[in-house]
Tab-separated table of C-alpha atoms in Angstrom:
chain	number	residue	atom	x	y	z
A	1	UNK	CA	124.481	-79.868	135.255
A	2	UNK	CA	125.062	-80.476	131.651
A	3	UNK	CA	127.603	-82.487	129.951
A	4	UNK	CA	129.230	-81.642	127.113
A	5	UNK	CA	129.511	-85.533	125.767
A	6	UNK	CA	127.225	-88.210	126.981
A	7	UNK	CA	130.556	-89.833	129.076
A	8	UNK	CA	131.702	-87.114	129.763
A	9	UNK	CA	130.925	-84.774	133.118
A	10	UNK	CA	133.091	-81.832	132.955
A	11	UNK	CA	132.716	-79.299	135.689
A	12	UNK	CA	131.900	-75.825	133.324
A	13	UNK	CA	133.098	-76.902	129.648
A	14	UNK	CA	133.495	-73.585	127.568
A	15	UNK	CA	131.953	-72.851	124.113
A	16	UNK	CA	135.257	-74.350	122.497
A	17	UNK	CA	135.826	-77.690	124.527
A	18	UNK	CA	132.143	-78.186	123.380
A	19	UNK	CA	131.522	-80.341	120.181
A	20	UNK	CA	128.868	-79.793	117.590
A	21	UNK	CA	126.261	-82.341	118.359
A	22	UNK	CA	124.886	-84.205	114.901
A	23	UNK	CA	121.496	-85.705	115.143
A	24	UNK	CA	120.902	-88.081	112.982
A	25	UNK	CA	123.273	-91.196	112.246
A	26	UNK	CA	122.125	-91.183	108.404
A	27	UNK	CA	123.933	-90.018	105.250
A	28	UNK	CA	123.354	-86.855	106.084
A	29	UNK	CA	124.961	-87.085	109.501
A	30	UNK	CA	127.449	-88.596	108.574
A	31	UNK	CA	128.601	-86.450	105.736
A	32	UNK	CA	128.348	-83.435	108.542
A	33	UNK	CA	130.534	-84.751	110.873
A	34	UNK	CA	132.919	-85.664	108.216
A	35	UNK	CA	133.144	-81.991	107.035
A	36	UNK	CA	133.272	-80.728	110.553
A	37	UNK	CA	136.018	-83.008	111.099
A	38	UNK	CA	138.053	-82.084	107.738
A	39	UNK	CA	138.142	-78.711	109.224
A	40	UNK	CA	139.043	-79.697	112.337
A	41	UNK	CA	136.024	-79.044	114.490
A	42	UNK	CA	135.023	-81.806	116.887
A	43	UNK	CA	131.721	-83.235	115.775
A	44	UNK	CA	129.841	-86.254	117.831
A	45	UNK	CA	126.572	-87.777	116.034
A	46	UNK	CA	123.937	-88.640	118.405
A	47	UNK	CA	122.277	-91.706	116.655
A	48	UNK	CA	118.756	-93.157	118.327
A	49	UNK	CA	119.104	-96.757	117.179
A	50	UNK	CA	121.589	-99.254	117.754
A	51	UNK	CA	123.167	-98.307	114.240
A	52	UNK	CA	124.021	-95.965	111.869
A	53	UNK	CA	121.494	-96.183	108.314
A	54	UNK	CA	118.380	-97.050	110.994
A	55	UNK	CA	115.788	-96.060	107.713
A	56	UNK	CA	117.794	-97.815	104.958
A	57	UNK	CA	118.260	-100.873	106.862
A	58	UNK	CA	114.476	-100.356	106.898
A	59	UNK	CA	113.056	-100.322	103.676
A	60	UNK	CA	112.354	-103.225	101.413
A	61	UNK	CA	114.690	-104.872	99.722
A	62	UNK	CA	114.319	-104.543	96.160
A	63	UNK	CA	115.264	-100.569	96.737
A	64	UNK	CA	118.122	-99.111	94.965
A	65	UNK	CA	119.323	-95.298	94.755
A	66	UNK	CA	117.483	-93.598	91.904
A	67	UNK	CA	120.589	-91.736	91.435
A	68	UNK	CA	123.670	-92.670	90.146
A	69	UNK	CA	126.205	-93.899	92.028
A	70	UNK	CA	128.901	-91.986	90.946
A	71	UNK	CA	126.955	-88.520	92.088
A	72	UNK	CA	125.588	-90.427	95.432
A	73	UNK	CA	128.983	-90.392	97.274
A	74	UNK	CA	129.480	-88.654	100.360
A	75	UNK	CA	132.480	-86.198	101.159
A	76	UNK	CA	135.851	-88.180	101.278
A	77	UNK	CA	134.832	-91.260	100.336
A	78	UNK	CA	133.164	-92.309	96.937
A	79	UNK	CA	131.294	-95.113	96.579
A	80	UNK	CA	132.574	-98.340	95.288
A	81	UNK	CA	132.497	-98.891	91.258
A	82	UNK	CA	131.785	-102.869	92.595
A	83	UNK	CA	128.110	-101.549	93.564
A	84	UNK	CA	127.074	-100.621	90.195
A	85	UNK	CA	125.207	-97.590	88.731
A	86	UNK	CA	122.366	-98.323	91.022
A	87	UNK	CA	123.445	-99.120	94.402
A	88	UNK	CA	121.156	-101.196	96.498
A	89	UNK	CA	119.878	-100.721	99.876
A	90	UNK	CA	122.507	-103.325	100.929
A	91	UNK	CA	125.457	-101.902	99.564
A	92	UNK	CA	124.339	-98.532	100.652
A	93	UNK	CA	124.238	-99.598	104.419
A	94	UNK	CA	127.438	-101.312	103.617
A	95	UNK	CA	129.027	-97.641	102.152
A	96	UNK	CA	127.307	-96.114	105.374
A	97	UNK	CA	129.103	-98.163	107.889
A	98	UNK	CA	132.039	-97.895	105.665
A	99	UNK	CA	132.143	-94.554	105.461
A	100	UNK	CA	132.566	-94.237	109.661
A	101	UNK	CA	134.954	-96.195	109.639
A	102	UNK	CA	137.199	-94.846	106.925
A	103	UNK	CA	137.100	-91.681	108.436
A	104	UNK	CA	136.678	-92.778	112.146
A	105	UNK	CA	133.793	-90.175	113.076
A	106	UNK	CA	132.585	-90.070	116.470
A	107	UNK	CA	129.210	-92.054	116.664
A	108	UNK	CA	127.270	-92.361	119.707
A	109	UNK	CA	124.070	-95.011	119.541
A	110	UNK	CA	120.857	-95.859	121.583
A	111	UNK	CA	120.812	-92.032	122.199
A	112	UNK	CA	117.436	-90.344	120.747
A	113	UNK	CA	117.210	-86.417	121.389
A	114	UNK	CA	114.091	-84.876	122.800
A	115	UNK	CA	114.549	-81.485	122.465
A	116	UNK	CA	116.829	-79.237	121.723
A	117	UNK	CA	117.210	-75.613	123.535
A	118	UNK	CA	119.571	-72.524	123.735
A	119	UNK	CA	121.709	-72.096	126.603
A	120	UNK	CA	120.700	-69.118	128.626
A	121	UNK	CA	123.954	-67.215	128.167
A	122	UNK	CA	123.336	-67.785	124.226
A	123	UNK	CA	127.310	-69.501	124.289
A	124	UNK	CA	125.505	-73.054	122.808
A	125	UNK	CA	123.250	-75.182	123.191
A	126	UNK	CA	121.500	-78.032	125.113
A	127	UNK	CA	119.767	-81.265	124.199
A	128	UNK	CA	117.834	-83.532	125.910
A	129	UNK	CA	118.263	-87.047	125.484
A	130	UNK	CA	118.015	-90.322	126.724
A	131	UNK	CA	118.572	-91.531	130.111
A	132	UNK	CA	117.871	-87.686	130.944
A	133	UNK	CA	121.574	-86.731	129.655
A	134	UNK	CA	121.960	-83.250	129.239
A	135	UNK	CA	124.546	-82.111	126.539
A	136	UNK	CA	126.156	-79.135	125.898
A	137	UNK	CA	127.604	-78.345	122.275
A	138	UNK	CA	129.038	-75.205	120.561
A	139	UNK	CA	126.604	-75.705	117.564
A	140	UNK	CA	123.459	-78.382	116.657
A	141	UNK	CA	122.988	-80.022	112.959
A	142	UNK	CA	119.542	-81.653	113.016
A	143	UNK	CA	119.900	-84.561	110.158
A	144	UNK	CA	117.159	-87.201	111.885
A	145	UNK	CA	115.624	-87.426	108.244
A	146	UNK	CA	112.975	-86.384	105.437
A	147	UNK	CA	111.349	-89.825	105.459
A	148	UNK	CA	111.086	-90.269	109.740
A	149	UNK	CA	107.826	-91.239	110.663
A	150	UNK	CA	105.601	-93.278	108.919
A	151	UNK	CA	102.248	-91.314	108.303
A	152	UNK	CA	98.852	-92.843	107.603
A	153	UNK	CA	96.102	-90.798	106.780
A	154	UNK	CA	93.252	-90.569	109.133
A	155	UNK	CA	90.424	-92.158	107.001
A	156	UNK	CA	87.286	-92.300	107.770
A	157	UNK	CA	86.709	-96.258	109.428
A	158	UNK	CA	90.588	-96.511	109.493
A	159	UNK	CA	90.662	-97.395	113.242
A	160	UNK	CA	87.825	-100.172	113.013
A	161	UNK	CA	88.908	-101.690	109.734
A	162	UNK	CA	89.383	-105.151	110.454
A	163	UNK	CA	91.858	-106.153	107.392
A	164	UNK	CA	95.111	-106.227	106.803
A	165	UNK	CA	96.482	-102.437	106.285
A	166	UNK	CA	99.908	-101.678	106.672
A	167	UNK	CA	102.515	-98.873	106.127
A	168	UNK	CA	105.107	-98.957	103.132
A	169	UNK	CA	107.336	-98.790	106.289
A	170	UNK	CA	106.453	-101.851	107.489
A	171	UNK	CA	107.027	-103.805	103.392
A	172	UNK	CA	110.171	-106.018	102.879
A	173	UNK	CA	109.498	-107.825	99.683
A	174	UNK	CA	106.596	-109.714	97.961
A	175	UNK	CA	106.338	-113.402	99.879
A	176	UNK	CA	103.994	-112.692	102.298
A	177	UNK	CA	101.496	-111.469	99.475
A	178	UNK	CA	101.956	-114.023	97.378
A	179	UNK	CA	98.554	-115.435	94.956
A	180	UNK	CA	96.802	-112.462	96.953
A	181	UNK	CA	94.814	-109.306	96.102
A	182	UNK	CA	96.819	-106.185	97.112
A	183	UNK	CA	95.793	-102.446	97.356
A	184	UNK	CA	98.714	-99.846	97.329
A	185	UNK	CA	97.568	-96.258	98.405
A	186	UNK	CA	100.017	-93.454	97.221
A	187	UNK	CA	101.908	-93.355	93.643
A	188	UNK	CA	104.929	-91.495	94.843
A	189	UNK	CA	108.447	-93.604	94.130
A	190	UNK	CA	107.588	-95.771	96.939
A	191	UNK	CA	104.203	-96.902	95.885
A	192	UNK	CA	105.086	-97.120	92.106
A	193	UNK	CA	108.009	-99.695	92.979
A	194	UNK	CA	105.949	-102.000	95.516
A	195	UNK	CA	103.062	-102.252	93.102
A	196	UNK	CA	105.656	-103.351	90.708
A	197	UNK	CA	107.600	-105.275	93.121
A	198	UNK	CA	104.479	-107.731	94.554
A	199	UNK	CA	103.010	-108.068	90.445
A	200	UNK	CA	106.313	-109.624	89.745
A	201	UNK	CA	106.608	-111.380	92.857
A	202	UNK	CA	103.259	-113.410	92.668
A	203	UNK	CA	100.331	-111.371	93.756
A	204	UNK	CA	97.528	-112.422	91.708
A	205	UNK	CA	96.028	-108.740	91.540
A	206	UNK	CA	97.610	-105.045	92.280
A	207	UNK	CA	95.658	-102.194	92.359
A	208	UNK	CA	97.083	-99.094	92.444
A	209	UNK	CA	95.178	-96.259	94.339
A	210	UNK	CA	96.307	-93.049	92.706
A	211	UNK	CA	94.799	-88.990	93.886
A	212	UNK	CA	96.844	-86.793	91.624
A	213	UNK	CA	98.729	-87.871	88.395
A	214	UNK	CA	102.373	-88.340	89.079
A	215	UNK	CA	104.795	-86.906	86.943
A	216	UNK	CA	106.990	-90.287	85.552
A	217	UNK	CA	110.127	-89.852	83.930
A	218	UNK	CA	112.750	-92.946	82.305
A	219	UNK	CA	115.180	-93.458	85.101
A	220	UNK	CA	117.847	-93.500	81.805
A	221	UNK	CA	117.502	-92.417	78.600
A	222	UNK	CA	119.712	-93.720	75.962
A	223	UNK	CA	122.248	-94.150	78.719
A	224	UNK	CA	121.353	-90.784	79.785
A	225	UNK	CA	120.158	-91.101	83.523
A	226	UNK	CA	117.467	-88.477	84.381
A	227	UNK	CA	120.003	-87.315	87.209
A	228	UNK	CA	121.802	-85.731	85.071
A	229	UNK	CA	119.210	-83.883	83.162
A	230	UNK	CA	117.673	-82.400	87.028
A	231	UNK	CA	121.102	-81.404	87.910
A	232	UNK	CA	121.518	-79.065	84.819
A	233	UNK	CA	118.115	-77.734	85.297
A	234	UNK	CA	117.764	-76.840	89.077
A	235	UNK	CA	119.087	-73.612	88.761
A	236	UNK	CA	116.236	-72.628	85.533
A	237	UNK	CA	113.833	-70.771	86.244
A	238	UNK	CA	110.877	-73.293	86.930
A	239	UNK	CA	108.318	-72.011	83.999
A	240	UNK	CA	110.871	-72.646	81.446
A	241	UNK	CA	111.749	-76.550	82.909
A	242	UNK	CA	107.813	-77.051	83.040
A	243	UNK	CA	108.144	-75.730	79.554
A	244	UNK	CA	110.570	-78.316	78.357
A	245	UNK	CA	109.422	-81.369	80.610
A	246	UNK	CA	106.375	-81.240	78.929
A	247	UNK	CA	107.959	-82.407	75.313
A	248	UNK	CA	110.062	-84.917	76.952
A	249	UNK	CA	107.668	-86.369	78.671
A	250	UNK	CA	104.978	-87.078	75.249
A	251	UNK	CA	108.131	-88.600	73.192
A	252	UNK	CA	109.136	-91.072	76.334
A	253	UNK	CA	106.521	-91.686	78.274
A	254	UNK	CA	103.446	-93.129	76.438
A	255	UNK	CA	99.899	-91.600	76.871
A	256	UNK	CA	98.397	-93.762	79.726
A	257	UNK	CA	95.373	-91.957	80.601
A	258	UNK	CA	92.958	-94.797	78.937
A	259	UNK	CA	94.672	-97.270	82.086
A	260	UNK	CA	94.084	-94.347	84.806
A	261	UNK	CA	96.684	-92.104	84.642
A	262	UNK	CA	96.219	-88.955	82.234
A	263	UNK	CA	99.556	-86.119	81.790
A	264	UNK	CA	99.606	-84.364	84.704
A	265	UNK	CA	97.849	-80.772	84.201
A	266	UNK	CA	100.839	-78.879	86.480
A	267	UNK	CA	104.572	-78.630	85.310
A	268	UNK	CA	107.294	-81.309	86.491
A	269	UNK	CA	109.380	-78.393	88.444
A	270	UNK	CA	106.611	-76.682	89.548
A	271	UNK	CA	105.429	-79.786	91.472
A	272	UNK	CA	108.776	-80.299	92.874
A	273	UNK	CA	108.485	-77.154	94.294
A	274	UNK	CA	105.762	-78.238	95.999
A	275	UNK	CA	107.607	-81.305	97.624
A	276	UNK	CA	106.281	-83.666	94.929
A	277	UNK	CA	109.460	-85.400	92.760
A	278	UNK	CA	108.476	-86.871	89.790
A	279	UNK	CA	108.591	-90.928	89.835
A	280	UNK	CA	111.305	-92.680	88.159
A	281	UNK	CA	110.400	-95.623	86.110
A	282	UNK	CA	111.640	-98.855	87.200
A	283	UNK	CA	108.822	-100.582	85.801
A	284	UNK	CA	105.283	-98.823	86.611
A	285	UNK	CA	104.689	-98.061	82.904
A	286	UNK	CA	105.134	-101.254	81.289
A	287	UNK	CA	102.674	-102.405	84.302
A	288	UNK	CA	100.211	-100.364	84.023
A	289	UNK	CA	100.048	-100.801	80.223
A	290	UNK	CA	99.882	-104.335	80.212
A	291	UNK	CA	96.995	-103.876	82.480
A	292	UNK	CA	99.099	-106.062	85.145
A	293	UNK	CA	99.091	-103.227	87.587
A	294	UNK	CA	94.934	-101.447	87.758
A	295	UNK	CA	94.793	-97.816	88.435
A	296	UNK	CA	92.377	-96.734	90.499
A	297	UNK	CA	90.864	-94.061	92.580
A	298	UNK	CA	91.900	-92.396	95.490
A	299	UNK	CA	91.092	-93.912	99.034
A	300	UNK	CA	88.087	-91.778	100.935
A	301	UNK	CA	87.602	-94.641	103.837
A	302	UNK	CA	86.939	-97.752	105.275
A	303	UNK	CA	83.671	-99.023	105.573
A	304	UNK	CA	82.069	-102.481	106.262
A	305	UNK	CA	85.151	-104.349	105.380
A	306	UNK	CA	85.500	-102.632	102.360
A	307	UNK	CA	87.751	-100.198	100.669
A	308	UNK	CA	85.889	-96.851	99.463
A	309	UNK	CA	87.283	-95.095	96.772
A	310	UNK	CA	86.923	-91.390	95.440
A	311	UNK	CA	84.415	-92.486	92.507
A	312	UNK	CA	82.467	-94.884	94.712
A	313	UNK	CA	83.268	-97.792	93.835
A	314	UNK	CA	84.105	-100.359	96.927
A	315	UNK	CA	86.356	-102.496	96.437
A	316	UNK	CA	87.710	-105.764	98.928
A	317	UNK	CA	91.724	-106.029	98.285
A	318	UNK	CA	93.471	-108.754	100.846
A	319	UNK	CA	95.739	-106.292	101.849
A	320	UNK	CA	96.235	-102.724	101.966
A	321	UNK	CA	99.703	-100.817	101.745
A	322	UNK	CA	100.135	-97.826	102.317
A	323	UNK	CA	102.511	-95.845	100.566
A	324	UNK	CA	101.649	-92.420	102.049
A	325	UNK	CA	104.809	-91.387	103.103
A	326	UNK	CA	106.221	-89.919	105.957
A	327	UNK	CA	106.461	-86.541	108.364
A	328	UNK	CA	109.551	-84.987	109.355
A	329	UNK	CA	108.610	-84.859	112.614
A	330	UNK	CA	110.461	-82.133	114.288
A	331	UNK	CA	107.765	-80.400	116.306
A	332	UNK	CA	109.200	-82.126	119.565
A	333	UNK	CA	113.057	-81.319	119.203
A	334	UNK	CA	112.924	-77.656	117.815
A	335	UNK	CA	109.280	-76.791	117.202
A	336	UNK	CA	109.359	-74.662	120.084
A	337	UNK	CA	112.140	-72.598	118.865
A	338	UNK	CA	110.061	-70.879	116.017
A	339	UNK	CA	112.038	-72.670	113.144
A	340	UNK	CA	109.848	-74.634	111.477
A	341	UNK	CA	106.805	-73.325	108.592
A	342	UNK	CA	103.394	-74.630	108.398
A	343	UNK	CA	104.281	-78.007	107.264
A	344	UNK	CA	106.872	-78.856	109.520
A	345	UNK	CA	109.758	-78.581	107.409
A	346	UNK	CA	112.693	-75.927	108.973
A	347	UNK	CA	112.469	-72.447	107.545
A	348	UNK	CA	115.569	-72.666	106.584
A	349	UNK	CA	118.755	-75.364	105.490
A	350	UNK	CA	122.002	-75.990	104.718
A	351	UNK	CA	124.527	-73.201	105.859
A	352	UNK	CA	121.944	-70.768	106.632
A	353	UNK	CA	120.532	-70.755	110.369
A	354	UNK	CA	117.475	-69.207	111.642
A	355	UNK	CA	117.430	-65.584	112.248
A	356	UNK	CA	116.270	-66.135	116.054
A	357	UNK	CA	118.257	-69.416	116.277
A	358	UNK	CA	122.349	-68.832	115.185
A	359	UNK	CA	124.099	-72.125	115.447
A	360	UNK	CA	121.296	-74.307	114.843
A	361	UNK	CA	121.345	-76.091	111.298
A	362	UNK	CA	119.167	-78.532	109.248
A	363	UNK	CA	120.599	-80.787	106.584
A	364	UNK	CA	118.349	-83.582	104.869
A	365	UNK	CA	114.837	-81.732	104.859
A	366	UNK	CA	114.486	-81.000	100.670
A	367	UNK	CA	113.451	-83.387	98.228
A	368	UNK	CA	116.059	-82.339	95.393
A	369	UNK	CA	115.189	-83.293	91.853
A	370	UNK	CA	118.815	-83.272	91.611
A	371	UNK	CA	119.535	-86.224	94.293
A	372	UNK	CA	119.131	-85.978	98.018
A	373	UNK	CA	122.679	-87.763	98.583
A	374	UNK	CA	124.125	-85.133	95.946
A	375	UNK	CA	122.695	-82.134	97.994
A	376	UNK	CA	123.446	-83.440	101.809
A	377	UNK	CA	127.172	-83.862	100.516
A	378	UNK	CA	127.124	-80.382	99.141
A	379	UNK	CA	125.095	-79.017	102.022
A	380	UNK	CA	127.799	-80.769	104.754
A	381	UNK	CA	130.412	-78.976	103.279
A	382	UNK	CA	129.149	-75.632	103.680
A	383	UNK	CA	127.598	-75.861	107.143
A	384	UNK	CA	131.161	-77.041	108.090
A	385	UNK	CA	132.771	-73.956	106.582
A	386	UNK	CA	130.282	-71.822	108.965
A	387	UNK	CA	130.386	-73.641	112.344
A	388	UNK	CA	134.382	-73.459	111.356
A	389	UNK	CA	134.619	-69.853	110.619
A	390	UNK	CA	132.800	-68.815	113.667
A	391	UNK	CA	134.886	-70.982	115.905
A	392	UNK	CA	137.608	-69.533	114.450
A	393	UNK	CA	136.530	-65.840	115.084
A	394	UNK	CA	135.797	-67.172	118.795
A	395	UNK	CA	138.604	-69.053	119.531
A	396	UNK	CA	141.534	-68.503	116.551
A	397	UNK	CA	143.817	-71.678	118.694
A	398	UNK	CA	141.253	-73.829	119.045
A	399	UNK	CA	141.018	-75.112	115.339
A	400	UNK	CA	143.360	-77.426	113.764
A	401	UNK	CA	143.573	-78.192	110.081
């Protein structure tokens, strides 16, 4: 039989003693269960490690938010002006565990979902989760993460290279790589600040592997952050902010291409809509132009201890990093359900469900240029306002306000 929390072992619950289950313990999560809550729906987040913030406590710890920190705050609860413009990945755990306890969600650890089905009489749904609990809830919001699993790509001698190679994932902070030669793969955010990170932290040489020209763009200009500029633009139509990134970029970024990295030949925008956000400078340029950071090719393989690249050239680094990012990984939970597109990312977000799937919602699963914090707090609000209004229409004396 299936219980409707994981202590819980009620005999039949009905639709409305059900909660909304919240997967995902991360700002996104969080900020759901917090708008459920502020319209008086029960909401439980089901959270697979032993805390909430698993993937910030994760990365490495020169990270900060690359948006500001006054439009990073989740609903109810802004962050402190103590943590500066740029919040670290310290204080953001800190606001995170903060931020459950201000508003004393419900937060249930060590419990990792496996799937996630309809009931049979379409009244809910059930999920599958550790310790073979069965759980019953009125309505699912799937928040486990944009950046989940670590993904390496499956070069050719990968599996029998015999040096170091590691994921971004796996990076803290420059020690171990000290006076050594270091290879990272990918020049999304992540690789652009590592590089950065181990040339300033004593590696005696940092290559840079790069496949397609990044978009970069001053984190600030003139006190202006770039935040502010993507948040005014979203809405454009995206030939007309291609038209007027391109300007922008020639008067503040300077022409790199003799050090590896040419303009980019597509627009800013129209690359975001391909789930590629431009990189925001937090010191890649000045690197790369003082020649203390080397561009170079892509990665095609591994082979005889050595590094292939695109052009041919073979190269020996001490270490490789991979910066290659990560895969939503949601084929497990719902990919059976029909609610995913081809590359695994849900057909649909924020207060809109699936056609074939009413009740089930995604938050966390775009790459805004505009902020991901900024968009899961405006998302959380409006999926609450849904799950709200239909429990409403269900069961009128079963919401409080």
């Amino acid at each position: 039989m299936a219980d409707s929390t994981p202590s819980a072992n009620p005999a039949a619950p009905t639709r409305s003693d059900r909660p909304v289950y919240v997967i995902g313990g991360g700002p996104g999560g969080l900020a759901a269960a917090y708008a459920l809550r502020a319209q008086g729906v029960r909401a439980v987040v089901l959270e697979k490690s032993e805390h909430v913030g698993a993937s910030w406590r994760r990365h490495y710890d020169r990270l900060r938010l690359h948006t500001t920190r006054r439009l990073s705050g989740l609903p109810g609860l802004a962050m402190p002006r103590s943590f500066g413009r740029w919040v670290s990945r310290d204080n953001v755990v800190r606001y995170l565990e903060k931020y459950v306890e201000y508003h004393e969600l419900e937060i249930v650890t060590g419990v990792e979902v496996s799937r996630v089905e309809p009931l049979s009489d379409g009244s809910g749904w059930l999920l599958h989760a550790t310790g073979g609990r069965e759980l019953t809830g009125s309505a699912v919001v799937v928040a486990t993460g944009y950046n989940h699993t670590p993904y390496v790509p499956e070069w050719p001698g990968r599996d029998t290279y015999k040096g170091e190679l590691v994921h971004a994932g796996e990076y803290r902070n420059p020690a171990p790589y000290v006076g050594r030669d270091v290879l990272v793969v990918g020049v999304g955010n992540t690789g652009a600040e590592i590089a950065v990170d181990l040339i300033e932290g004593g590696a005696s040489r940092v290559r840079l592997s790069v496949r397609t020209t990044p978009h970069i763009v001053r984190r600030t200009t003139a006190g202006w952050a770039a935040q502010y500029t993507a948040v005014l633009v979203r809405r454009l139509p995206v030939g007309l902010v291609d038209r007027m990134a391109g300007p922008v970029a020639k008067l503040s970024v300077p022409d790199l291409a003799a050090k590896g990295l040419p303009r980019p030949d597509t627009g800013l925008y129209s690359r975001v809509k391909e789930g590629s956000i431009p990189v925001q400078d937090v010191g890649l340029i000045d690197a790369v132009r003082k020649g203390r950071v080397e561009v170079v090719a892509a990665v095609d393989g591994f082979e005889d201890g050595k590094v292939v690249l695109a052009n041919g050239d073979r190269i020996g680094p001490d270490a490789v990093i991979a910066a290659t990012g990560y895969r939503r990984a949601l084929e497990d939970i719902v990919g059976h359900l029909g609610v995913l597109d081809e590359r695994g990312l849900p057909v649909v977000h924020g207060a809109r469900t699936p056609d074939n799937a009413p009740g089930l919602f995604f938050s966390g699963f775009t790459n805004p240029i505009s902020g991901m914090f900024r968009e899961m707090a405006l998302d959380a609000g409006k999926i609450a306002r849904v799950i709200a209004r239909d429990a409403q229409q269900r069961h009128p004396s079963r919401i409080t306000r």
